[in-house]
Amino acid sequence: MTSRPATLSRRTLIAGLPACLWGCAATPPWLAEPRLAADWQPLTLPGKRETRYTAVHKEGRAAWHAHADSSASMLRRQLPALPAHERRVEFAWWVAQTIPGADLTQADRADSPARVAFAFDGDHARLSTRNRMQFQMAEMLTGEAPPYATLMYVWDNHAPVESVLRSPRSDRIRKLVLDSGDQHLRRWRTHRRQLSA
């Protein structure tokens, strides 16, 4: 992660509590009850200011309100390991505005008004030497090993929907564009996906 200019980092995102697995016998209570927000844990990043997260209701939905101002952090929640054919998720986000000048393909401007990330475990022995060195450095800085692979669903300024973008910092991160540009701002956007690492 790199520090970002303030012009790229001020954003407000409201996300419907994500990662509801399809096919559950009932809606998980944390989706409908923000008081169960203890299931979600903040993750701070070395040298970064924290994004402020608040459990809210937005237009009848339980949600997280994320407010970032030159900050970078996340909320995370562990999900049970599932066979590949059962990795179905549903989430929603509500974005007020895109970020002028942001470009997810450029390391110094890689910002997005909305991201939902899924981390996958794997055989770290299969990583390239370069990746192993990056992982060791990340673990020294954060105190925990990074995931083997990360899939991010993102809102991008320009890339066509369904584009797959490589992270400019790590080939272990892929970004799949679900919304693009200003067309769907200030309304709930619900996405259902089949996860694959």
mmCIF file of N, CA and C in Angstrom, residues 14-122:
data_model
loop_
_atom_site.group_PDB
_atom_site.id
_atom_site.type_symbol
_atom_site.label_atom_id
_atom_site.label_comp_id
_atom_site.label_asym_id
_atom_site.label_seq_id
_atom_site.Cartn_x
_atom_site.Cartn_y
_atom_site.Cartn_z
ATOM 1 N N ILE A 14 -21.297 3.321 1.594
ATOM 2 C CA ILE A 14 -22.188 2.571 2.475
ATOM 3 C C ILE A 14 -22.328 1.192 1.854
ATOM 4 N N ALA A 15 -21.979 0.176 2.612
ATOM 5 C CA ALA A 15 -22.025 -1.192 2.096
ATOM 6 C C ALA A 15 -22.997 -2.014 2.910
ATOM 7 N N GLY A 16 -23.919 -2.645 2.205
ATOM 8 C CA GLY A 16 -24.777 -3.615 2.874
ATOM 9 C C GLY A 16 -23.887 -4.712 3.411
ATOM 10 N N LEU A 17 -24.058 -5.073 4.680
ATOM 11 C CA LEU A 17 -23.126 -6.005 5.308
ATOM 12 C C LEU A 17 -22.892 -7.181 4.369
ATOM 13 N N PRO A 18 -21.672 -7.325 3.835
ATOM 14 C CA PRO A 18 -21.460 -8.212 2.701
ATOM 15 C C PRO A 18 -21.232 -9.665 3.072
ATOM 16 N N ALA A 19 -21.115 -10.451 2.036
ATOM 17 C CA ALA A 19 -20.736 -11.850 2.124
ATOM 18 C C ALA A 19 -21.838 -12.735 2.664
ATOM 19 N N CYS A 20 -23.079 -12.441 2.343
ATOM 20 C CA CYS A 20 -24.176 -13.352 2.666
ATOM 21 C C CYS A 20 -24.094 -14.537 1.714
ATOM 22 N N LEU A 21 -23.977 -15.736 2.266
ATOM 23 C CA LEU A 21 -23.883 -16.916 1.409
ATOM 24 C C LEU A 21 -25.253 -17.287 0.888
ATOM 25 N N TRP A 22 -25.348 -17.519 -0.407
ATOM 26 C CA TRP A 22 -26.613 -17.975 -0.984
ATOM 27 C C TRP A 22 -26.919 -19.362 -0.449
ATOM 28 N N GLY A 23 -28.176 -19.684 -0.407
ATOM 29 C CA GLY A 23 -28.575 -21.028 -0.034
ATOM 30 C C GLY A 23 -28.598 -21.254 1.462
ATOM 31 N N CYS A 24 -28.393 -20.209 2.270
ATOM 32 C CA CYS A 24 -28.496 -20.368 3.720
ATOM 33 C C CYS A 24 -29.949 -20.688 4.086
ATOM 34 N N ALA A 25 -30.128 -21.391 5.180
ATOM 35 C CA ALA A 25 -31.483 -21.729 5.604
ATOM 36 C C ALA A 25 -32.263 -20.471 5.966
ATOM 37 N N ALA A 26 -31.596 -19.477 6.475
ATOM 38 C CA ALA A 26 -32.245 -18.215 6.826
ATOM 39 C C ALA A 26 -31.228 -17.102 6.647
ATOM 40 N N THR A 27 -31.718 -15.873 6.522
ATOM 41 C CA THR A 27 -30.811 -14.737 6.412
ATOM 42 C C THR A 27 -29.957 -14.654 7.671
ATOM 43 N N PRO A 28 -28.634 -14.594 7.552
ATOM 44 C CA PRO A 28 -27.801 -14.487 8.755
ATOM 45 C C PRO A 28 -28.224 -13.263 9.570
ATOM 46 N N PRO A 29 -28.332 -13.394 10.905
ATOM 47 C CA PRO A 29 -28.838 -12.280 11.706
ATOM 48 C C PRO A 29 -27.979 -11.031 11.630
ATOM 49 N N TRP A 30 -26.665 -11.198 11.355
ATOM 50 C CA TRP A 30 -25.821 -10.009 11.293
ATOM 51 C C TRP A 30 -26.164 -9.128 10.099
ATOM 52 N N LEU A 31 -26.814 -9.698 9.098
ATOM 53 C CA LEU A 31 -27.202 -8.892 7.945
ATOM 54 C C LEU A 31 -28.335 -7.937 8.316
ATOM 55 N N ALA A 32 -29.217 -8.396 9.190
ATOM 56 C CA ALA A 32 -30.385 -7.603 9.551
ATOM 57 C C ALA A 32 -30.199 -6.832 10.850
ATOM 58 N N GLU A 33 -29.209 -7.192 11.652
ATOM 59 C CA GLU A 33 -29.039 -6.591 12.972
ATOM 60 C C GLU A 33 -27.655 -5.968 13.120
ATOM 61 N N PRO A 34 -27.527 -4.669 12.915
ATOM 62 C CA PRO A 34 -26.211 -4.039 13.016
ATOM 63 C C PRO A 34 -25.577 -4.181 14.390
ATOM 64 N N ARG A 35 -26.378 -4.455 15.445
ATOM 65 C CA ARG A 35 -25.777 -4.585 16.771
ATOM 66 C C ARG A 35 -24.829 -5.783 16.828
ATOM 67 N N LEU A 36 -24.945 -6.707 15.876
ATOM 68 C CA LEU A 36 -24.049 -7.849 15.841
ATOM 69 C C LEU A 36 -22.769 -7.523 15.085
ATOM 70 N N ALA A 37 -22.431 -6.256 15.042
ATOM 71 C CA ALA A 37 -21.237 -5.818 14.312
ATOM 72 C C ALA A 37 -19.954 -6.358 14.914
ATOM 73 N N ALA A 38 -20.026 -6.984 16.095
ATOM 74 C CA ALA A 38 -18.820 -7.551 16.700
ATOM 75 C C ALA A 38 -18.223 -8.652 15.837
ATOM 76 N N ASP A 39 -19.005 -9.228 14.919
ATOM 77 C CA ASP A 39 -18.470 -10.234 13.996
ATOM 78 C C ASP A 39 -17.418 -9.639 13.067
ATOM 79 N N TRP A 40 -17.422 -8.338 12.910
ATOM 80 C CA TRP A 40 -16.496 -7.657 12.008
ATOM 81 C C TRP A 40 -15.394 -7.020 12.828
ATOM 82 N N GLN A 41 -14.163 -7.184 12.395
ATOM 83 C CA GLN A 41 -13.010 -6.677 13.127
ATOM 84 C C GLN A 41 -12.235 -5.686 12.265
ATOM 85 N N PRO A 42 -11.803 -4.568 12.872
ATOM 86 C CA PRO A 42 -11.007 -3.612 12.095
ATOM 87 C C PRO A 42 -9.601 -4.140 11.844
ATOM 88 N N LEU A 43 -9.064 -3.812 10.699
ATOM 89 C CA LEU A 43 -7.677 -4.128 10.366
ATOM 90 C C LEU A 43 -7.001 -2.831 9.955
ATOM 91 N N THR A 44 -6.048 -2.402 10.750
ATOM 92 C CA THR A 44 -5.303 -1.188 10.423
ATOM 93 C C THR A 44 -4.083 -1.556 9.595
ATOM 94 N N LEU A 45 -3.614 -0.595 8.819
ATOM 95 C CA LEU A 45 -2.460 -0.806 7.963
ATOM 96 C C LEU A 45 -1.314 0.066 8.457
ATOM 97 N N PRO A 46 -0.099 -0.456 8.476
ATOM 98 C CA PRO A 46 1.029 0.307 9.006
ATOM 99 C C PRO A 46 1.179 1.663 8.343
ATOM 100 N N GLY A 47 1.304 2.702 9.166
ATOM 101 C CA GLY A 47 1.533 4.051 8.653
ATOM 102 C C GLY A 47 0.317 4.718 8.051
ATOM 103 N N LYS A 48 -0.868 4.128 8.188
ATOM 104 C CA LYS A 48 -2.078 4.680 7.578
ATOM 105 C C LYS A 48 -3.066 5.157 8.643
ATOM 106 N N ARG A 49 -3.772 6.218 8.332
ATOM 107 C CA ARG A 49 -4.892 6.633 9.161
ATOM 108 C C ARG A 49 -6.038 5.657 8.957
ATOM 109 N N GLU A 50 -6.870 5.512 9.979
ATOM 110 C CA GLU A 50 -7.974 4.571 9.893
ATOM 111 C C GLU A 50 -9.197 5.197 9.238
ATOM 112 N N THR A 51 -9.862 4.424 8.400
ATOM 113 C CA THR A 51 -11.176 4.777 7.888
ATOM 114 C C THR A 51 -12.178 4.599 9.027
ATOM 115 N N ARG A 52 -13.171 5.488 9.111
ATOM 116 C CA ARG A 52 -14.190 5.388 10.168
ATOM 117 C C ARG A 52 -15.367 4.557 9.658
ATOM 118 N N TYR A 53 -15.720 3.526 10.422
ATOM 119 C CA TYR A 53 -16.841 2.653 10.076
ATOM 120 C C TYR A 53 -17.922 2.769 11.141
ATOM 121 N N THR A 54 -19.162 2.889 10.683
ATOM 122 C CA THR A 54 -20.295 2.970 11.597
ATOM 123 C C THR A 54 -21.405 2.063 11.085
ATOM 124 N N ALA A 55 -21.990 1.267 11.984
ATOM 125 C CA ALA A 55 -23.142 0.438 11.620
ATOM 126 C C ALA A 55 -24.368 1.345 11.548
ATOM 127 N N VAL A 56 -25.058 1.318 10.409
ATOM 128 C CA VAL A 56 -26.192 2.226 10.178
ATOM 129 C C VAL A 56 -27.312 1.477 9.465
ATOM 130 N N HIS A 57 -28.448 2.163 9.312
ATOM 131 C CA HIS A 57 -29.497 1.732 8.388
ATOM 132 C C HIS A 57 -29.560 2.766 7.269
ATOM 133 N N LYS A 58 -29.580 2.310 6.056
ATOM 134 C CA LYS A 58 -29.644 3.194 4.890
ATOM 135 C C LYS A 58 -30.754 2.692 3.983
ATOM 136 N N GLU A 59 -31.797 3.492 3.840
ATOM 137 C CA GLU A 59 -32.919 3.145 2.970
ATOM 138 C C GLU A 59 -33.431 1.732 3.264
ATOM 139 N N GLY A 60 -33.587 1.451 4.564
ATOM 140 C CA GLY A 60 -34.162 0.180 4.984
ATOM 141 C C GLY A 60 -33.201 -0.981 5.065
ATOM 142 N N ARG A 61 -31.898 -0.746 4.838
ATOM 143 C CA ARG A 61 -30.922 -1.835 4.870
ATOM 144 C C ARG A 61 -29.937 -1.635 6.008
ATOM 145 N N ALA A 62 -29.589 -2.726 6.686
ATOM 146 C CA ALA A 62 -28.470 -2.695 7.623
ATOM 147 C C ALA A 62 -27.191 -2.564 6.811
ATOM 148 N N ALA A 63 -26.299 -1.698 7.257
ATOM 149 C CA ALA A 63 -25.135 -1.401 6.426
ATOM 150 C C ALA A 63 -23.986 -0.894 7.275
ATOM 151 N N TRP A 64 -22.812 -0.893 6.670
ATOM 152 C CA TRP A 64 -21.655 -0.192 7.209
ATOM 153 C C TRP A 64 -21.510 1.120 6.460
ATOM 154 N N HIS A 65 -21.323 2.202 7.190
ATOM 155 C CA HIS A 65 -20.985 3.483 6.579
ATOM 156 C C HIS A 65 -19.486 3.679 6.762
ATOM 157 N N ALA A 66 -18.761 3.747 5.658
ATOM 158 C CA ALA A 66 -17.309 3.946 5.695
ATOM 159 C C ALA A 66 -16.991 5.353 5.232
ATOM 160 N N HIS A 67 -16.260 6.089 6.055
ATOM 161 C CA HIS A 67 -15.837 7.440 5.679
ATOM 162 C C HIS A 67 -14.317 7.487 5.708
ATOM 163 N N ALA A 68 -13.715 7.736 4.537
ATOM 164 C CA ALA A 68 -12.259 7.782 4.413
ATOM 165 C C ALA A 68 -11.825 9.186 4.017
ATOM 166 N N ASP A 69 -10.821 9.687 4.705
ATOM 167 C CA ASP A 69 -10.235 10.987 4.374
ATOM 168 C C ASP A 69 -8.722 10.825 4.472
ATOM 169 N N SER A 70 -8.086 10.568 3.335
ATOM 170 C CA SER A 70 -6.652 10.260 3.296
ATOM 171 C C SER A 70 -6.330 9.109 4.236
ATOM 172 N N SER A 71 -7.181 8.099 4.250
ATOM 173 C CA SER A 71 -6.995 6.968 5.154
ATOM 174 C C SER A 71 -7.118 5.663 4.383
ATOM 175 N N ALA A 72 -6.669 4.594 5.011
ATOM 176 C CA ALA A 72 -6.768 3.261 4.408
ATOM 177 C C ALA A 72 -6.779 2.231 5.524
ATOM 178 N N SER A 73 -7.889 1.569 5.695
ATOM 179 C CA SER A 73 -8.013 0.446 6.621
ATOM 180 C C SER A 73 -9.219 -0.349 6.162
ATOM 181 N N MET A 74 -9.560 -1.395 6.902
ATOM 182 C CA MET A 74 -10.691 -2.208 6.462
ATOM 183 C C MET A 74 -11.369 -2.870 7.641
ATOM 184 N N LEU A 75 -12.568 -3.333 7.399
ATOM 185 C CA LEU A 75 -13.249 -4.243 8.307
ATOM 186 C C LEU A 75 -13.195 -5.618 7.680
ATOM 187 N N ARG A 76 -13.033 -6.630 8.499
ATOM 188 C CA ARG A 76 -12.998 -7.973 7.941
ATOM 189 C C ARG A 76 -13.762 -8.936 8.839
ATOM 190 N N ARG A 77 -14.188 -9.998 8.214
ATOM 191 C CA ARG A 77 -14.949 -11.025 8.910
ATOM 192 C C ARG A 77 -14.545 -12.373 8.326
ATOM 193 N N GLN A 78 -14.208 -13.315 9.197
ATOM 194 C CA GLN A 78 -13.823 -14.631 8.704
ATOM 195 C C GLN A 78 -15.072 -15.413 8.316
ATOM 196 N N LEU A 79 -14.973 -16.107 7.201
ATOM 197 C CA LEU A 79 -16.044 -16.964 6.716
ATOM 198 C C LEU A 79 -15.566 -18.401 6.753
ATOM 199 N N PRO A 80 -16.480 -19.355 6.922
ATOM 200 C CA PRO A 80 -16.056 -20.754 6.943
ATOM 201 C C PRO A 80 -15.519 -21.181 5.580
ATOM 202 N N ALA A 81 -14.578 -22.125 5.612
ATOM 203 C CA ALA A 81 -14.065 -22.689 4.358
ATOM 204 C C ALA A 81 -15.176 -23.487 3.694
ATOM 205 N N LEU A 82 -15.351 -23.270 2.417
ATOM 206 C CA LEU A 82 -16.414 -23.940 1.666
ATOM 207 C C LEU A 82 -15.850 -24.545 0.393
ATOM 208 N N PRO A 83 -16.446 -25.633 -0.085
ATOM 209 C CA PRO A 83 -16.044 -26.149 -1.397
ATOM 210 C C PRO A 83 -16.275 -25.085 -2.467
ATOM 211 N N ALA A 84 -15.504 -25.150 -3.536
ATOM 212 C CA ALA A 84 -15.566 -24.125 -4.582
ATOM 213 C C ALA A 84 -16.980 -23.928 -5.120
ATOM 214 N N HIS A 85 -17.755 -25.019 -5.285
ATOM 215 C CA HIS A 85 -19.089 -24.894 -5.883
ATOM 216 C C HIS A 85 -20.093 -24.229 -4.940
ATOM 217 N N GLU A 86 -19.731 -24.045 -3.650
ATOM 218 C CA GLU A 86 -20.637 -23.406 -2.694
ATOM 219 C C GLU A 86 -20.223 -21.973 -2.363
ATOM 220 N N ARG A 87 -19.212 -21.457 -3.020
ATOM 221 C CA ARG A 87 -18.730 -20.111 -2.714
ATOM 222 C C ARG A 87 -19.552 -19.070 -3.464
ATOM 223 N N ARG A 88 -20.783 -18.898 -3.012
ATOM 224 C CA ARG A 88 -21.671 -17.912 -3.612
ATOM 225 C C ARG A 88 -21.916 -16.803 -2.596
ATOM 226 N N VAL A 89 -21.780 -15.574 -3.034
ATOM 227 C CA VAL A 89 -21.923 -14.451 -2.118
ATOM 228 C C VAL A 89 -22.871 -13.401 -2.691
ATOM 229 N N GLU A 90 -23.409 -12.619 -1.788
ATOM 230 C CA GLU A 90 -24.251 -11.488 -2.175
ATOM 231 C C GLU A 90 -23.870 -10.303 -1.302
ATOM 232 N N PHE A 91 -23.718 -9.146 -1.908
ATOM 233 C CA PHE A 91 -23.456 -7.932 -1.147
ATOM 234 C C PHE A 91 -24.017 -6.748 -1.923
ATOM 235 N N ALA A 92 -24.125 -5.623 -1.239
ATOM 236 C CA ALA A 92 -24.633 -4.397 -1.875
ATOM 237 C C ALA A 92 -23.779 -3.230 -1.416
ATOM 238 N N TRP A 93 -23.632 -2.237 -2.289
ATOM 239 C CA TRP A 93 -22.963 -0.999 -1.891
ATOM 240 C C TRP A 93 -23.707 0.202 -2.430
ATOM 241 N N TRP A 94 -23.501 1.311 -1.754
ATOM 242 C CA TRP A 94 -24.129 2.599 -2.096
ATOM 243 C C TRP A 94 -23.005 3.610 -2.073
ATOM 244 N N VAL A 95 -22.731 4.228 -3.219
ATOM 245 C CA VAL A 95 -21.588 5.136 -3.364
ATOM 246 C C VAL A 95 -22.076 6.526 -3.714
ATOM 247 N N ALA A 96 -21.584 7.522 -2.995
ATOM 248 C CA ALA A 96 -22.002 8.902 -3.234
ATOM 249 C C ALA A 96 -21.327 9.497 -4.460
ATOM 250 N N GLN A 97 -20.032 9.210 -4.653
ATOM 251 C CA GLN A 97 -19.309 9.779 -5.789
ATOM 252 C C GLN A 97 -18.058 8.967 -6.076
ATOM 253 N N THR A 98 -17.599 9.054 -7.313
ATOM 254 C CA THR A 98 -16.333 8.428 -7.667
ATOM 255 C C THR A 98 -15.193 9.332 -7.216
ATOM 256 N N ILE A 99 -13.964 8.882 -7.403
ATOM 257 C CA ILE A 99 -12.793 9.627 -6.940
ATOM 258 C C ILE A 99 -12.066 10.191 -8.152
ATOM 259 N N PRO A 100 -12.074 11.497 -8.330
ATOM 260 C CA PRO A 100 -11.410 12.089 -9.505
ATOM 261 C C PRO A 100 -9.944 11.679 -9.582
ATOM 262 N N GLY A 101 -9.522 11.248 -10.763
ATOM 263 C CA GLY A 101 -8.125 10.909 -10.989
ATOM 264 C C GLY A 101 -7.729 9.502 -10.573
ATOM 265 N N ALA A 102 -8.606 8.761 -9.912
ATOM 266 C CA ALA A 102 -8.249 7.401 -9.480
ATOM 267 C C ALA A 102 -8.114 6.487 -10.692
ATOM 268 N N ASP A 103 -7.161 5.554 -10.614
ATOM 269 C CA ASP A 103 -6.932 4.597 -11.693
ATOM 270 C C ASP A 103 -6.388 3.324 -11.053
ATOM 271 N N LEU A 104 -7.172 2.267 -11.030
ATOM 272 C CA LEU A 104 -6.775 1.035 -10.350
ATOM 273 C C LEU A 104 -5.625 0.309 -11.028
ATOM 274 N N THR A 105 -5.241 0.729 -12.213
ATOM 275 C CA THR A 105 -4.112 0.090 -12.891
ATOM 276 C C THR A 105 -2.794 0.790 -12.608
ATOM 277 N N GLN A 106 -2.819 1.923 -11.907
ATOM 278 C CA GLN A 106 -1.615 2.701 -11.615
ATOM 279 C C GLN A 106 -1.358 2.702 -10.115
ATOM 280 N N ALA A 107 -0.170 2.274 -9.708
ATOM 281 C CA ALA A 107 0.136 2.118 -8.289
ATOM 282 C C ALA A 107 -0.060 3.410 -7.499
ATOM 283 N N ASP A 108 0.313 4.552 -8.088
ATOM 284 C CA ASP A 108 0.237 5.803 -7.338
ATOM 285 C C ASP A 108 -1.160 6.425 -7.352
ATOM 286 N N ARG A 109 -2.104 5.831 -8.110
ATOM 287 C CA ARG A 109 -3.464 6.373 -8.154
ATOM 288 C C ARG A 109 -4.517 5.272 -7.970
ATOM 289 N N ALA A 110 -4.088 4.136 -7.422
ATOM 290 C CA ALA A 110 -4.978 2.973 -7.297
ATOM 291 C C ALA A 110 -5.946 3.164 -6.134
ATOM 292 N N ASP A 111 -7.081 3.761 -6.432
ATOM 293 C CA ASP A 111 -8.092 4.003 -5.417
ATOM 294 C C ASP A 111 -9.458 3.706 -6.006
ATOM 295 N N SER A 112 -10.402 3.409 -5.134
ATOM 296 C CA SER A 112 -11.745 3.057 -5.564
ATOM 297 C C SER A 112 -12.726 3.493 -4.493
ATOM 298 N N PRO A 113 -13.909 3.978 -4.873
ATOM 299 C CA PRO A 113 -14.885 4.373 -3.857
ATOM 300 C C PRO A 113 -15.511 3.182 -3.143
ATOM 301 N N ALA A 114 -15.408 1.981 -3.709
ATOM 302 C CA ALA A 114 -15.981 0.789 -3.073
ATOM 303 C C ALA A 114 -15.172 -0.434 -3.450
ATOM 304 N N ARG A 115 -14.878 -1.244 -2.424
ATOM 305 C CA ARG A 115 -14.187 -2.509 -2.633
ATOM 306 C C ARG A 115 -14.724 -3.520 -1.631
ATOM 307 N N VAL A 116 -14.960 -4.709 -2.081
ATOM 308 C CA VAL A 116 -15.238 -5.843 -1.203
ATOM 309 C C VAL A 116 -14.228 -6.904 -1.589
ATOM 310 N N ALA A 117 -13.417 -7.329 -0.623
ATOM 311 C CA ALA A 117 -12.314 -8.241 -0.915
ATOM 312 C C ALA A 117 -12.534 -9.587 -0.247
ATOM 313 N N PHE A 118 -12.141 -10.634 -0.937
ATOM 314 C CA PHE A 118 -12.169 -11.983 -0.396
ATOM 315 C C PHE A 118 -10.755 -12.544 -0.479
ATOM 316 N N ALA A 119 -10.269 -13.061 0.653
ATOM 317 C CA ALA A 119 -8.921 -13.608 0.735
ATOM 318 C C ALA A 119 -8.994 -15.128 0.775
ATOM 319 N N PHE A 120 -8.064 -15.775 0.088
ATOM 320 C CA PHE A 120 -8.050 -17.226 -0.031
ATOM 321 C C PHE A 120 -6.717 -17.771 0.468
ATOM 322 N N ASP A 121 -6.788 -18.895 1.156
ATOM 323 C CA ASP A 121 -5.580 -19.577 1.581
ATOM 324 C C ASP A 121 -5.074 -20.450 0.433
ATOM 325 N N GLY A 122 -3.831 -20.854 0.516
ATOM 326 C CA GLY A 122 -3.255 -21.693 -0.511
ATOM 327 C C GLY A 122 -1.868 -22.163 -0.100
#
